Every structure is written in structure tokens, then in C-alpha cells.
Amino acid sequence: MDFLSVNRTLMIATYLFLGFFIANHTITGATKPIGVCNGRIADNLPSEQDVTSFYTSNGIGKMRIYDPNQATLQALRGTNIELILGVPNGDLQSLTTPSTANDWVQNNLVAFSPAVNFRYIAVGNEVEPSDPASQYVLPAMQNIYNALASANLGVEIKVSTSVSASLLAQSYPPSAGSFGATSSTYITPIVSFLATTGAPLLVNVYPYFAYIGDPQNIHLDFALFTAQGTVFQDGALAYQNLFDAIVDAFYSALEAAGGANVEIVVSETGWPSTGEAAATVDNASTYYKNLINHVNDGTPKKPGKAMETYLFAMFDEDQKGPAETERHFGLFSPDKQPKYNNISFS
């Protein structure tokens, strides 16, 4: 049996069987594995400078943005906040031209480096193998990598892409995780590129969507890290939460695709506070708190290895959709008021 993650934009939920906020946790710059995504699909958010200052004042040392917003890049100068910089899916085709990719790197990275602490470039977000844009992802990655190398930035800035677990053809048990024939043609050459360049695969992990997709077989406590004891055994490995099972299924799939040395960065994970069943403040608070307490421990397949993880998202975004939950993933309201009690980043 498989549990398949949901592509957040397509709301795919077909899992079988595997059924914040930050409380009392300190985040100190680059020494902790937690970041927060800075989505801006809204008309009521603070200015880019205010948002960056808000990250700093809350001790948040990692940020993900989804396009090279110039005001955000300017605001990040001198903050030492580690950044995942996104390439929008609509820009992928143009970046298959080397000169265009070079201009993109010059304008959005070289112009701000080293004052902005770039960590990863996410070339596309949740591009599916069936999407017309899928043919452009790897060439765009290669061209951006070459442009970074030419600018002497290729060592410290890694080039990757962000995927959803819908790429997994098999995910249960995690040790049998694989991409399968449909996804392999697309993802296997990308895995080879990541293995060669020493870059991680960026994965968006959403136990919430798994739960609402099959609440009869996926128990809420398994999704919220509150299950008491082992939920299922996979050989010698015991699984107590769905987050670990998804991540380890990806590690197995990477191994099968020739990427045994490729690490995983969780580039998005979150739980909405309203909009559908199980989307409540209490559940979201429980998920974030338990996630933060857990990621330093690693997964059953990678015990003791802290997982670099980006929470989605900093603020509610009122122009997202179509599902109502999409507007309520923020850790804060747009007026910068916390949505969860007893939280601390520092």
C-alpha cells in the first residue's frame, strides 16, 4: 500500500493506510534547522523591510521566497538570514537559454552577494512530470549552476528543485519508496545532477493533506506526532509519525534512483488553522510544536541527523485558493499577531 502526498496546488490526496507553533524552542540563526517560508500572495501583508525585520526580531534564521523579489532581497542585506531563492515555474523555459540564466544569476544573486546569504536555488516548485514545464527544469538547473560557477558562487549556493511527494509511486513501507515509471524519466536525471553537484532535494511534506485525504485509514495522532508508541514496523525501523514515513520513503526512492548520497531538505511543511475538518488552531499548534521538537532527532532511517525544515508560512495569504485552507497556513496574521499561544523563537 502507498501513501501519496498531495500536490498542494492540485489538492491530490490518495493515501492508503498511513493513517506552531514553536513552543519553548530557540532558533539562533544558522545553527538551528528551522526556517519559515515567506509567501506573499496577499494584498494586506507588511512591507518587505518590515517582514525581514520581523524574522530578525523573532530569531528566525532561515527564509524561503518564491521569486527574486527585489525589495525582499534588498531588505535581506546584512541580516545573515539563510535564503532559499525560488525560480517561478513560469520562468523555467526562458532559463533554458544560457545567456538568460546568466543574466538571472547576475541580477538576482551576484548583485546581492555576499550581503545576502543565499543557500539554495529552488528551480521550480512542485512541477509534475505531466506538466509542460517539466522538460525545462533540469536544463534550467544546469544553466543556473553553470552561471553560479562562472561567478565563483557554485560552492556555497546549491541548485535544486522543490517537489511534492506525489512523485512517489510507492511509499509504503518507506523502505520500498520509489518514484516509479511515470516519475522516473523526469526525476532520475535530476537526482543524478544533485548527486554530482552535492545539492539536496527539496521536498514539500504535508501530513495534513494525507490525513484529510483518507481519515479512515490515517489517524490524526499519527499525523500530529501524538501517537503513543510504534504505529507500524518497517523491518528494524519503527515509525511513530507520518512526517518521518514520508521523508524516509523519499530517501529510499533517492537510493533506488542512484542518489544514495543526496540529502533531503524539507522546503515546506505546515498545518492550516481553519477551513476544513482538522484545520484548527489546536491541531496546527500541536503539529508545529511537535515538529519543532522532533526534527533535531532525524528519522528512523537517518537517526540523529537534524532535518533542515521550512515551516509554511509566515503569514496568512488572503489571495490564495481555491481551498479555504490555503489562506490560513500562516503562523502569524498579516498584522503580525501570533496565531498560537506560548510561542517563542528565541
Tab-separated table of C-alpha atoms in Angstrom:
chain	number	residue	atom	x	y	z
A	1	MET	CA	0.000	0.000	0.000
A	2	ASP	CA	1.054	3.563	-0.622
A	3	PHE	CA	0.541	6.928	0.969
A	4	LEU	CA	0.868	9.625	-1.677
A	5	SER	CA	1.352	13.205	-0.649
A	6	VAL	CA	-0.817	15.914	-2.034
A	7	ASN	CA	0.401	18.410	-4.576
A	8	ARG	CA	-0.687	21.490	-2.711
A	9	THR	CA	-1.831	23.358	-5.799
A	10	LEU	CA	-3.809	20.423	-7.245
A	11	MET	CA	-5.004	19.099	-3.866
A	12	ILE	CA	-4.184	15.475	-4.726
A	13	ALA	CA	-4.939	13.203	-1.773
A	14	THR	CA	-4.887	9.431	-2.322
A	15	TYR	CA	-3.138	7.938	0.649
A	16	LEU	CA	-3.789	4.391	1.806
A	17	PHE	CA	-3.287	3.050	5.332
A	18	LEU	CA	-0.831	5.525	6.869
A	19	GLY	CA	-3.269	6.812	8.710
A	20	PHE	CA	3.288	26.446	15.933
A	21	PHE	CA	3.974	26.680	16.512
A	22	ILE	CA	7.324	26.778	18.126
A	23	ALA	CA	6.903	26.335	21.837
A	24	ASN	CA	9.831	26.615	24.201
A	25	HIS	CA	12.321	26.268	21.354
A	26	THR	CA	15.222	28.513	20.495
A	27	ILE	CA	16.226	29.320	16.955
A	28	THR	CA	19.523	31.085	16.598
A	29	GLY	CA	20.487	31.970	13.067
A	30	ALA	CA	22.209	29.298	11.052
A	31	THR	CA	22.771	26.893	13.970
A	32	LYS	CA	19.180	25.578	14.028
A	33	PRO	CA	17.399	23.561	11.334
A	34	ILE	CA	14.138	25.556	11.218
A	35	GLY	CA	13.189	28.229	8.700
A	36	VAL	CA	9.920	29.852	7.656
A	37	CYS	CA	8.540	30.345	4.133
A	38	ASN	CA	7.759	33.931	3.174
A	39	GLY	CA	4.781	33.640	0.823
A	40	ARG	CA	3.332	36.902	-0.461
A	41	ILE	CA	0.119	36.013	-2.319
A	42	ALA	CA	-1.872	38.593	-0.390
A	43	ASP	CA	-2.824	42.259	-0.506
A	44	ASN	CA	-2.517	43.043	3.196
A	45	LEU	CA	1.000	41.996	4.201
A	46	PRO	CA	3.667	44.118	5.895
A	47	SER	CA	6.336	45.645	3.698
A	48	GLU	CA	9.313	43.536	2.708
A	49	GLN	CA	11.528	45.507	5.084
A	50	ASP	CA	9.082	45.015	7.946
A	51	VAL	CA	8.832	41.293	7.217
A	52	THR	CA	12.604	40.855	7.227
A	53	SER	CA	12.873	42.817	10.454
A	54	PHE	CA	10.137	40.602	11.900
A	55	TYR	CA	12.174	37.494	11.057
A	56	THR	CA	15.179	39.004	12.775
A	57	SER	CA	13.282	40.158	15.862
A	58	ASN	CA	11.852	36.653	16.258
A	59	GLY	CA	15.247	34.992	15.845
A	60	ILE	CA	14.281	33.198	12.624
A	61	GLY	CA	17.489	32.486	10.735
A	62	LYS	CA	16.173	30.885	7.522
A	63	MET	CA	13.708	32.114	4.877
A	64	ARG	CA	12.258	30.748	1.673
A	65	ILE	CA	10.919	33.078	-1.028
A	66	TYR	CA	9.294	32.006	-4.271
A	67	ASP	CA	10.666	34.573	-6.695
A	68	PRO	CA	13.543	37.076	-6.755
A	69	ASN	CA	11.507	39.897	-5.225
A	70	GLN	CA	13.928	42.789	-5.333
A	71	ALA	CA	12.540	44.563	-2.275
A	72	THR	CA	12.921	41.398	-0.208
A	73	LEU	CA	16.474	40.846	-1.442
A	74	GLN	CA	17.338	44.444	-0.581
A	75	ALA	CA	15.831	44.030	2.890
A	76	LEU	CA	17.863	40.863	3.497
A	77	ARG	CA	21.200	42.620	3.013
A	78	GLY	CA	23.366	42.260	6.093
A	79	THR	CA	20.870	40.164	8.071
A	80	ASN	CA	22.705	36.821	7.610
A	81	ILE	CA	19.326	35.122	7.170
A	82	GLU	CA	19.892	31.989	5.071
A	83	LEU	CA	17.762	32.081	1.936
A	84	ILE	CA	16.102	29.623	-0.419
A	85	LEU	CA	15.508	31.675	-3.560
A	86	GLY	CA	12.815	30.356	-5.886
A	87	VAL	CA	12.571	30.368	-9.660
A	88	PRO	CA	8.857	30.628	-10.597
A	89	ASN	CA	7.577	27.830	-12.810
A	90	GLY	CA	6.648	30.370	-15.451
A	91	ASP	CA	10.296	31.417	-15.813
A	92	LEU	CA	11.740	27.953	-16.370
A	93	GLN	CA	11.561	27.908	-20.153
A	94	SER	CA	13.430	31.179	-20.535
A	95	LEU	CA	16.237	29.907	-18.303
A	96	THR	CA	16.985	27.042	-20.689
A	97	THR	CA	18.864	29.717	-22.658
A	98	PRO	CA	22.333	30.005	-21.063
A	99	SER	CA	22.622	33.762	-21.549
A	100	THR	CA	19.252	34.324	-19.898
A	101	ALA	CA	20.242	32.138	-16.962
A	102	ASN	CA	23.491	34.064	-16.653
A	103	ASP	CA	21.593	37.369	-16.592
A	104	TRP	CA	19.217	35.951	-13.968
A	105	VAL	CA	22.132	34.958	-11.759
A	106	GLN	CA	23.885	38.290	-12.249
A	107	ASN	CA	20.772	40.331	-11.463
A	108	ASN	CA	19.419	38.293	-8.569
A	109	LEU	CA	22.447	36.727	-6.881
A	110	VAL	CA	25.714	38.351	-7.869
A	111	ALA	CA	24.192	41.803	-7.361
A	112	PHE	CA	23.307	40.902	-3.753
A	113	SER	CA	26.149	38.583	-2.773
A	114	PRO	CA	27.716	38.317	-0.235
A	115	ALA	CA	25.424	40.768	1.593
A	116	VAL	CA	22.548	38.276	1.182
A	117	ASN	CA	23.210	34.772	2.490
A	118	PHE	CA	21.946	32.608	-0.376
A	119	ARG	CA	21.787	28.898	0.483
A	120	TYR	CA	19.715	27.158	-2.201
A	121	ILE	CA	18.089	27.994	-5.521
A	122	ALA	CA	14.754	26.195	-5.921
A	123	VAL	CA	14.357	25.884	-9.695
A	124	GLY	CA	10.615	25.331	-9.939
A	125	ASN	CA	8.118	24.338	-7.268
A	126	GLU	CA	6.129	21.095	-7.401
A	127	VAL	CA	6.491	20.657	-11.155
A	128	GLU	CA	4.776	17.394	-12.063
A	129	PRO	CA	6.150	15.039	-14.764
A	130	SER	CA	2.994	15.662	-16.785
A	131	ASP	CA	3.388	19.443	-16.674
A	132	PRO	CA	4.664	21.047	-19.891
A	133	ALA	CA	7.232	22.887	-17.760
A	134	SER	CA	8.828	19.612	-16.609
A	135	GLN	CA	11.052	19.470	-19.713
A	136	TYR	CA	12.642	22.771	-18.698
A	137	VAL	CA	13.514	22.058	-15.054
A	138	LEU	CA	16.824	20.210	-15.474
A	139	PRO	CA	18.193	22.422	-18.291
A	140	ALA	CA	17.351	25.500	-16.205
A	141	MET	CA	19.073	23.951	-13.183
A	142	GLN	CA	22.172	23.187	-15.230
A	143	ASN	CA	22.337	26.679	-16.694
A	144	ILE	CA	21.912	28.368	-13.316
A	145	TYR	CA	24.554	26.065	-11.838
A	146	ASN	CA	26.990	26.956	-14.624
A	147	ALA	CA	26.270	30.663	-14.212
A	148	LEU	CA	26.908	30.426	-10.486
A	149	ALA	CA	30.155	28.566	-11.110
A	150	SER	CA	31.279	31.263	-13.536
A	151	ALA	CA	30.566	33.843	-10.836
A	152	ASN	CA	32.556	31.814	-8.255
A	153	LEU	CA	29.364	31.133	-6.266
A	154	GLY	CA	28.923	27.494	-7.198
A	155	VAL	CA	30.358	26.026	-3.996
A	156	GLU	CA	28.294	27.801	-1.350
A	157	ILE	CA	24.992	28.107	-3.279
A	158	LYS	CA	23.349	24.815	-4.233
A	159	VAL	CA	20.915	24.415	-7.121
A	160	SER	CA	17.902	22.132	-6.670
A	161	THR	CA	14.153	21.922	-7.286
A	162	SER	CA	11.246	21.573	-4.884
A	163	VAL	CA	8.953	18.565	-5.284
A	164	SER	CA	5.860	17.115	-3.660
A	165	ALA	CA	5.522	13.509	-2.555
A	166	SER	CA	3.031	12.907	-5.358
A	167	LEU	CA	6.171	11.897	-7.301
A	168	LEU	CA	6.319	8.718	-5.239
A	169	ALA	CA	4.789	5.726	-6.985
A	170	GLN	CA	5.314	3.595	-3.888
A	171	SER	CA	5.743	4.894	-0.394
A	172	TYR	CA	4.642	2.134	1.977
A	173	PRO	CA	6.584	0.752	3.604
A	174	PRO	CA	9.126	3.591	3.488
A	175	SER	CA	11.932	1.148	2.721
A	176	ALA	CA	10.170	0.370	-0.583
A	177	GLY	CA	9.798	4.020	-1.566
A	178	SER	CA	10.265	4.573	-5.308
A	179	PHE	CA	9.481	7.123	-7.982
A	180	GLY	CA	8.100	4.563	-10.424
A	181	ALA	CA	7.957	4.584	-14.205
A	182	THR	CA	5.801	7.696	-14.543
A	183	SER	CA	8.074	9.929	-12.496
A	184	SER	CA	11.449	8.303	-13.142
A	185	THR	CA	12.028	9.754	-16.593
A	186	TYR	CA	11.617	13.211	-15.097
A	187	ILE	CA	13.248	12.908	-11.686
A	188	THR	CA	16.110	10.420	-12.198
A	189	PRO	CA	18.280	12.802	-14.287
A	190	ILE	CA	17.608	15.499	-11.680
A	191	VAL	CA	18.731	13.121	-8.921
A	192	SER	CA	21.917	12.429	-10.896
A	193	PHE	CA	22.561	16.168	-11.155
A	194	LEU	CA	22.026	16.622	-7.408
A	195	ALA	CA	24.334	13.714	-6.596
A	196	THR	CA	27.059	15.128	-8.835
A	197	THR	CA	26.829	18.680	-7.505
A	198	GLY	CA	26.323	17.826	-3.824
A	199	ALA	CA	22.937	19.527	-3.635
A	200	PRO	CA	19.933	18.281	-1.626
A	201	LEU	CA	16.488	17.503	-2.976
A	202	LEU	CA	13.916	19.984	-1.670
A	203	VAL	CA	10.714	18.209	-0.631
A	204	ASN	CA	7.365	19.689	0.439
A	205	VAL	CA	5.942	17.411	3.153
A	206	TYR	CA	2.295	17.758	4.233
A	207	PRO	CA	0.873	15.139	6.628
A	208	TYR	CA	-2.218	17.371	6.855
A	209	PHE	CA	-3.262	16.627	3.276
A	210	ALA	CA	-2.651	12.917	3.784
A	211	TYR	CA	-4.972	12.925	6.767
A	212	ILE	CA	-7.861	14.775	5.120
A	213	GLY	CA	-7.455	12.594	2.026
A	214	ASP	CA	-8.072	9.369	3.963
A	215	PRO	CA	-9.101	9.991	7.575
A	216	GLN	CA	-10.488	6.458	7.887
A	217	ASN	CA	-7.060	4.888	7.497
A	218	ILE	CA	-4.727	7.688	8.578
A	219	HIS	CA	-5.188	8.509	12.222
A	220	LEU	CA	-4.931	12.101	13.340
A	221	ASP	CA	-2.458	11.275	16.090
A	222	PHE	CA	-0.113	9.719	13.503
A	223	ALA	CA	-0.188	12.985	11.517
A	224	LEU	CA	0.234	15.218	14.597
A	225	PHE	CA	3.172	13.364	16.209
A	226	THR	CA	0.932	12.368	19.156
A	227	ALA	CA	0.654	8.606	18.580
A	228	GLN	CA	1.669	6.611	21.608
A	229	GLY	CA	4.291	4.095	20.617
A	230	THR	CA	5.034	2.479	17.264
A	231	VAL	CA	2.313	2.750	14.602
A	232	PHE	CA	3.985	0.356	12.180
A	233	GLN	CA	7.256	-1.505	11.836
A	234	ASP	CA	9.327	-1.488	8.644
A	235	GLY	CA	11.948	-4.151	9.169
A	236	ALA	CA	14.127	-2.935	12.024
A	237	LEU	CA	12.726	0.612	11.795
A	238	ALA	CA	9.770	1.731	13.916
A	239	TYR	CA	7.531	4.579	12.730
A	240	GLN	CA	5.532	6.751	15.093
A	241	ASN	CA	4.593	9.665	12.802
A	242	LEU	CA	3.673	10.284	9.175
A	243	PHE	CA	6.251	13.032	8.621
A	244	ASP	CA	9.121	10.573	9.139
A	245	ALA	CA	7.465	7.976	6.918
A	246	ILE	CA	7.175	10.419	4.018
A	247	VAL	CA	10.749	11.654	4.368
A	248	ASP	CA	12.177	8.141	4.620
A	249	ALA	CA	10.156	6.983	1.607
A	250	PHE	CA	11.894	9.744	-0.312
A	251	TYR	CA	15.296	8.634	0.959
A	252	SER	CA	14.557	5.105	-0.274
A	253	ALA	CA	13.375	6.446	-3.626
A	254	LEU	CA	16.547	8.506	-3.965
A	255	GLU	CA	18.674	5.437	-3.252
A	256	ALA	CA	16.786	3.442	-5.889
A	257	ALA	CA	17.327	6.279	-8.380
A	258	GLY	CA	21.085	6.394	-7.801
A	259	GLY	CA	21.067	9.212	-5.262
A	260	ALA	CA	22.127	7.471	-2.072
A	261	ASN	CA	24.299	10.474	-1.169
A	262	VAL	CA	21.564	13.063	-1.833
A	263	GLU	CA	20.222	14.717	1.307
A	264	ILE	CA	16.681	15.999	1.799
A	265	VAL	CA	15.678	19.478	2.886
A	266	VAL	CA	12.019	19.854	3.842
A	267	SER	CA	11.254	23.001	1.885
A	268	GLU	CA	7.642	23.296	3.091
A	269	THR	CA	5.532	21.769	5.813
A	270	GLY	CA	2.564	23.150	7.674
A	271	TRP	CA	-0.934	22.779	9.058
A	272	PRO	CA	-3.801	25.234	8.450
A	273	SER	CA	-5.712	26.813	11.320
A	274	THR	CA	-9.171	26.855	9.695
A	275	GLY	CA	-11.037	25.980	6.512
A	276	GLU	CA	-11.811	22.244	6.725
A	277	ALA	CA	-12.109	19.418	9.206
A	278	ALA	CA	-8.950	19.033	11.296
A	279	ALA	CA	-7.824	22.544	10.305
A	280	THR	CA	-7.961	24.050	13.774
A	281	VAL	CA	-5.757	26.263	15.881
A	282	ASP	CA	-5.251	23.439	18.370
A	283	ASN	CA	-4.191	20.923	15.717
A	284	ALA	CA	-1.911	23.392	13.959
A	285	SER	CA	-0.281	24.385	17.235
A	286	THR	CA	0.223	20.718	18.142
A	287	TYR	CA	1.725	19.920	14.742
A	288	TYR	CA	4.214	22.782	14.757
A	289	LYS	CA	5.272	22.311	18.360
A	290	ASN	CA	5.834	18.580	17.958
A	291	LEU	CA	7.534	19.012	14.586
A	292	ILE	CA	10.000	21.525	16.003
A	293	ASN	CA	10.748	19.257	18.937
A	294	HIS	CA	11.270	16.330	16.579
A	295	VAL	CA	13.332	17.500	13.603
A	296	ASN	CA	16.595	17.586	15.507
A	297	ASP	CA	16.222	13.842	16.150
A	298	GLY	CA	16.178	12.795	12.498
A	299	THR	CA	14.076	9.960	11.063
A	300	PRO	CA	14.230	6.202	11.698
A	301	LYS	CA	16.299	5.850	8.507
A	302	LYS	CA	18.553	8.804	9.421
A	303	PRO	CA	18.569	8.835	13.232
A	304	GLY	CA	20.297	11.737	14.926
A	305	LYS	CA	20.572	13.739	11.696
A	306	ALA	CA	18.776	17.063	12.111
A	307	MET	CA	16.379	17.799	9.254
A	308	GLU	CA	16.559	21.288	7.807
A	309	THR	CA	12.865	22.183	7.680
A	310	TYR	CA	10.929	25.243	6.486
A	311	LEU	CA	7.543	25.951	8.014
A	312	PHE	CA	4.808	27.156	5.685
A	313	ALA	CA	4.218	30.030	6.102
A	314	MET	CA	4.974	33.259	7.952
A	315	PHE	CA	1.604	34.958	7.307
A	316	ASP	CA	-1.896	34.053	6.166
A	317	GLU	CA	-2.269	34.817	2.447
A	318	ASP	CA	-5.739	36.072	1.583
A	319	GLN	CA	-5.389	35.751	-2.192
A	320	LYS	CA	-4.557	32.064	-2.258
A	321	GLY	CA	-7.024	29.312	-3.044
A	322	PRO	CA	-9.202	27.790	-4.209
A	323	ALA	CA	-9.483	25.820	-0.969
A	324	GLU	CA	-10.195	27.993	2.057
A	325	THR	CA	-7.407	26.263	3.982
A	326	GLU	CA	-4.838	27.700	1.548
A	327	ARG	CA	-5.487	31.130	3.069
A	328	HIS	CA	-4.804	30.002	6.640
A	329	PHE	CA	-1.349	28.422	6.780
A	330	GLY	CA	0.235	31.481	8.371
A	331	LEU	CA	1.993	31.327	11.699
A	332	PHE	CA	1.066	34.984	12.100
A	333	SER	CA	-1.800	37.156	10.944
A	334	PRO	CA	-0.881	39.908	8.483
A	335	ASP	CA	-0.890	42.399	11.369
A	336	LYS	CA	1.987	40.341	12.840
A	337	GLN	CA	-0.099	38.974	15.700
A	338	PRO	CA	0.741	35.362	16.575
A	339	LYS	CA	-1.999	32.825	15.899
A	340	TYR	CA	-0.751	30.399	18.558
A	341	ASN	CA	-0.128	30.843	22.264
A	342	ASN	CA	3.082	30.279	24.192
A	343	ILE	CA	5.408	30.548	21.257
A	344	SER	CA	8.978	31.699	21.176
A	345	PHE	CA	11.666	31.806	18.527
A	346	SER	CA	14.383	32.960	20.875
